[in-house]
PDB file of C-alpha atoms in Angstrom:
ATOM      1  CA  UNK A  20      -9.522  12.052  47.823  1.00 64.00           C
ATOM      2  CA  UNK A  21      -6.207  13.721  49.217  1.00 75.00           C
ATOM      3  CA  UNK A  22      -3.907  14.686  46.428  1.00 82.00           C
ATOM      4  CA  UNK A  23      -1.299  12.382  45.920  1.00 84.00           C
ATOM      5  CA  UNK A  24       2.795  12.835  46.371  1.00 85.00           C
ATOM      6  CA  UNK A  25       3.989  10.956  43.144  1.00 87.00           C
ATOM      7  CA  UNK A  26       7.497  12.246  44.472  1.00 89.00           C
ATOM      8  CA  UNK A  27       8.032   9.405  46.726  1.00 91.00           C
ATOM      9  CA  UNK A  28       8.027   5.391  45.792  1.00 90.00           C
ATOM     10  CA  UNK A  29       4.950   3.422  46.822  1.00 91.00           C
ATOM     11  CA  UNK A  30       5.674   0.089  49.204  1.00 93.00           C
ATOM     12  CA  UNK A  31       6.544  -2.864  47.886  1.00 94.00           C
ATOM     13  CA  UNK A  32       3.268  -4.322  50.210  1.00 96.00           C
ATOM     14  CA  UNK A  33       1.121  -1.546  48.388  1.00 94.00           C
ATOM     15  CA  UNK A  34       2.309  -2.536  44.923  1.00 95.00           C
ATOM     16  CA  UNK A  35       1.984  -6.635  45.503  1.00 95.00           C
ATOM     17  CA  UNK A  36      -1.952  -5.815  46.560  1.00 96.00           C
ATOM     18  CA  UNK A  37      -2.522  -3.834  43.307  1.00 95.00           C
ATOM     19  CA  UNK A  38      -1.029  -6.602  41.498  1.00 95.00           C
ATOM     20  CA  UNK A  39      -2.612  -9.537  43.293  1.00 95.00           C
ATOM     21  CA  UNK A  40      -6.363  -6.599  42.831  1.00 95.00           C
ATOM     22  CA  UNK A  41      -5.397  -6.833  39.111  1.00 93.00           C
ATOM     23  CA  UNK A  42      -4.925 -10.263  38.497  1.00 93.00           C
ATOM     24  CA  UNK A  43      -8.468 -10.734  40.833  1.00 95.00           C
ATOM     25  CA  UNK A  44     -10.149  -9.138  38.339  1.00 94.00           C
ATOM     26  CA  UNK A  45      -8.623 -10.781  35.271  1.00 90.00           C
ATOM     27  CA  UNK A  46     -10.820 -13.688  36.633  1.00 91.00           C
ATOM     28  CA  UNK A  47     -14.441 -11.418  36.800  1.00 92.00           C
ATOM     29  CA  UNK A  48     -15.411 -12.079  33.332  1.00 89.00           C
ATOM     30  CA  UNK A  49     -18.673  -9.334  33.565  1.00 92.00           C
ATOM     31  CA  UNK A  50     -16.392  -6.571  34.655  1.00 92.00           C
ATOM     32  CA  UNK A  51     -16.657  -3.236  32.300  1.00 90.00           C
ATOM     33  CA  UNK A  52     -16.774   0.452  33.251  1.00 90.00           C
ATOM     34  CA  UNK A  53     -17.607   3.924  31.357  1.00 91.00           C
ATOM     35  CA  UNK A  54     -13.927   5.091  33.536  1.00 92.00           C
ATOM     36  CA  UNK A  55     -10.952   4.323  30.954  1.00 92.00           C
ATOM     37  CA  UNK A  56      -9.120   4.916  33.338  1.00 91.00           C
ATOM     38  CA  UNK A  57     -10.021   1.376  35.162  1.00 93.00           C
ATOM     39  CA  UNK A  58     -10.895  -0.329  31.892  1.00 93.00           C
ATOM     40  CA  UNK A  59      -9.500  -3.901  31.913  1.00 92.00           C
ATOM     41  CA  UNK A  60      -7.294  -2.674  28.700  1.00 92.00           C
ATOM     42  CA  UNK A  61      -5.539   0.273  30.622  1.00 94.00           C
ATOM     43  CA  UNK A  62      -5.178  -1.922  33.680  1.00 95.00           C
ATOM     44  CA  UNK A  63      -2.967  -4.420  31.621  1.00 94.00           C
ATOM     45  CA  UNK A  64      -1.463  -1.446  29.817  1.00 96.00           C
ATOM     46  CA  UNK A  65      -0.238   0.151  32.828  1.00 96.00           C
ATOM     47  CA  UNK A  66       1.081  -2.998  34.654  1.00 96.00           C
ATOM     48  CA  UNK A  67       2.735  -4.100  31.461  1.00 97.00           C
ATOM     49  CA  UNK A  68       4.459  -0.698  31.457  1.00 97.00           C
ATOM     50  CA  UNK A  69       5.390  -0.654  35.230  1.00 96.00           C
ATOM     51  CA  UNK A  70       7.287  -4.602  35.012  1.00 96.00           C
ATOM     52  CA  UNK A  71       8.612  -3.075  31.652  1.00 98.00           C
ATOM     53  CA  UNK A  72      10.213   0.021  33.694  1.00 97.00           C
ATOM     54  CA  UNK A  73      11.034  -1.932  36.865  1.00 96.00           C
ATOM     55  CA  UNK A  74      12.882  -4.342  34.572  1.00 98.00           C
ATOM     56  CA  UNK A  75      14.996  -1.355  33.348  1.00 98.00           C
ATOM     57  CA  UNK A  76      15.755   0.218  36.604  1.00 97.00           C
ATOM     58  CA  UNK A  77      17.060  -3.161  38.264  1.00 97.00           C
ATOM     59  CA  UNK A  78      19.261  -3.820  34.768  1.00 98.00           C
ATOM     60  CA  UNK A  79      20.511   0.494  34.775  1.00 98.00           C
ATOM     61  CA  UNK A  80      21.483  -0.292  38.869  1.00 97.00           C
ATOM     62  CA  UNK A  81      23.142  -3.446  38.172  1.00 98.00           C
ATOM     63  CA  UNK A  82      25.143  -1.805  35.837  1.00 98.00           C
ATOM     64  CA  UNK A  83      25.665   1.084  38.298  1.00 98.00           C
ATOM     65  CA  UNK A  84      26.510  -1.029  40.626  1.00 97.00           C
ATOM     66  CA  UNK A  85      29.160  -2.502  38.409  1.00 98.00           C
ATOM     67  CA  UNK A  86      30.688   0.998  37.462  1.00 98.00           C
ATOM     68  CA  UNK A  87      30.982   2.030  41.036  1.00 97.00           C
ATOM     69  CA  UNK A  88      32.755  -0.759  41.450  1.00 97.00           C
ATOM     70  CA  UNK A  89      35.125  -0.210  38.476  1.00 98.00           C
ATOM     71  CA  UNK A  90      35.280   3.171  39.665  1.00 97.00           C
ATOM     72  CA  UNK A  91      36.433   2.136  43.204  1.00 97.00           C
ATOM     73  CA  UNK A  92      38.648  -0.051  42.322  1.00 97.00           C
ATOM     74  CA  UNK A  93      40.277   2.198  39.561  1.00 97.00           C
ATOM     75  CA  UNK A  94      40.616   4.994  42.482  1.00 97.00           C
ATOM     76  CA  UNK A  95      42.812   2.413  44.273  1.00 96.00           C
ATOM     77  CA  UNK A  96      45.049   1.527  41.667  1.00 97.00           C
ATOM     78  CA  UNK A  97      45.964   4.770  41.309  1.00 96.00           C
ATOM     79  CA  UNK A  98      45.595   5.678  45.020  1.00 96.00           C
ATOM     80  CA  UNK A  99      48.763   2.513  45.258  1.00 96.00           C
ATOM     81  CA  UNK A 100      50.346   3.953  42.483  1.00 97.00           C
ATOM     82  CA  UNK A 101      51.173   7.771  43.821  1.00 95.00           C
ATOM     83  CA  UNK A 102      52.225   5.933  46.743  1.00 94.00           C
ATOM     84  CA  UNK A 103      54.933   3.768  44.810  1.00 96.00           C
ATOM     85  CA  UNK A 104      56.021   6.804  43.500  1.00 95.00           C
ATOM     86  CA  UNK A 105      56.386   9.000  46.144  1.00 93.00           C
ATOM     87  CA  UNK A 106      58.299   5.758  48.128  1.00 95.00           C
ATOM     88  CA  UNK A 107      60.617   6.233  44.975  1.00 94.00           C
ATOM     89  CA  UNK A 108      61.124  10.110  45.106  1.00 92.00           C
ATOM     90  CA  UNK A 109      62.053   9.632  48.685  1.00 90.00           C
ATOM     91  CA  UNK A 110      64.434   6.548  47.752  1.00 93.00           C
ATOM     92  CA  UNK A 111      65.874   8.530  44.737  1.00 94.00           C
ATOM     93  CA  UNK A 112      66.296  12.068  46.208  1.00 93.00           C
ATOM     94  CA  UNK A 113      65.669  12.165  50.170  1.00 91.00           C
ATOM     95  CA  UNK A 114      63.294  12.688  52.102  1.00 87.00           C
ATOM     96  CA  UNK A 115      64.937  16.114  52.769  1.00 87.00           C
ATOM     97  CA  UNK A 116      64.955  17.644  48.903  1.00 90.00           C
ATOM     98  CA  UNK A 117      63.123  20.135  47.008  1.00 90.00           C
ATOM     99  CA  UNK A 118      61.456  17.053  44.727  1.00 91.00           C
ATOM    100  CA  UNK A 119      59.859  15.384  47.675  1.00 90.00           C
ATOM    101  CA  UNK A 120      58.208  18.480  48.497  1.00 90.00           C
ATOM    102  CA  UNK A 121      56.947  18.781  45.270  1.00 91.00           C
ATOM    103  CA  UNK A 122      55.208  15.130  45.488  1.00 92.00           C
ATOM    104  CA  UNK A 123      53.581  16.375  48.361  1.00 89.00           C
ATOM    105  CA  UNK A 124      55.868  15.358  51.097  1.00 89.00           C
ATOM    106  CA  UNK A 125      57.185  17.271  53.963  1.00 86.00           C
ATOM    107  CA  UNK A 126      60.492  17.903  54.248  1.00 83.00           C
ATOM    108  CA  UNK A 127      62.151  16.229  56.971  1.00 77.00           C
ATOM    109  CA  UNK A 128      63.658  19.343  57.856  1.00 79.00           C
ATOM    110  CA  UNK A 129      60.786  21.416  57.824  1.00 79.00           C
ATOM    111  CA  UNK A 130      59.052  18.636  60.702  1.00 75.00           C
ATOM    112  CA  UNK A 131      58.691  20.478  64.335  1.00 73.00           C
ATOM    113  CA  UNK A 132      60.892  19.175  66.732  1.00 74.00           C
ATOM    114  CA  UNK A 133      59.224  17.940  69.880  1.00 73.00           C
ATOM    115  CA  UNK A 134      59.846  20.339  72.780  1.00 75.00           C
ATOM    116  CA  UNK A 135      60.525  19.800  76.475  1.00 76.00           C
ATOM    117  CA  UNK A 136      57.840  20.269  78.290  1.00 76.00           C
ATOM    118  CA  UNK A 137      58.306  22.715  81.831  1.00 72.00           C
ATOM    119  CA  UNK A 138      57.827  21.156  85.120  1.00 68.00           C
ATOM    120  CA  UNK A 139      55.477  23.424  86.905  1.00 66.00           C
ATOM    121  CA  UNK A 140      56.672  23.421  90.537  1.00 64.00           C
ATOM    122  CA  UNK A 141      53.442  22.728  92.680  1.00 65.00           C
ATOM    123  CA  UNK A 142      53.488  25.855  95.863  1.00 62.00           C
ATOM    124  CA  UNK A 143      51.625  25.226  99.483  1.00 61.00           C
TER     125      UNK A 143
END
């Protein structure tokens, strides 16, 4: 048997066959093996562990899901309010002063002025 990458997620089509295998043999009442491994008691074991686990991942994402969101929305609200405030440095002291620049706006003065372009006069 190929050695096994336990890095990576198995299916969701892989998993629903083991579980549908498992609850097969819940109904084979002869069933016992020497491997402990695939003992009826491990079987249940491990597949009570596994919906135990998944049911903690999908509450841990909803609740990352939730603080993204917080998080995005937070970023906004502060994203809005710099921009309030620079709209009220440039109401309160120009867009031309020292304390606009220091909000991190350009001074109007400091803007390039467009330039006339040359006509290029076209020789047969």
């Amino acid at each position: 048997m190929p050695t096994q990458d336990v890095r990576n997620r198995l299916r969701l089509q892989i998993i629903s066959q083991d579980v549908t295998s498992w609850h097969g043999l819940r109904t084979v009442s002869t069933y016992d093996t020497t491997r402990t491994d695939a003992s009826a008691a491990n079987l249940q074991q491990t597949y009570q562990a596994m919906v135990a686990l998944q049911q903690a991942e999908t509450e841990k994402l909803a609740l990352y899901r939730a603080a993204v969101d917080a998080a995005r929305l937070a970023e906004w609200e502060f994203h809005n309010a710099v921009l309030a405030m620079k709209d009220v440095v440039r109401g309160q002291y120009g867009s031309d002063s020292n304390e606009a620049q220091a909000v991190g706006l350009k001074k109007k003065s400091d803007r390039k002025r467009p330039s006339r372009k040359k006509s290029v006069a076209v020789v047969s």
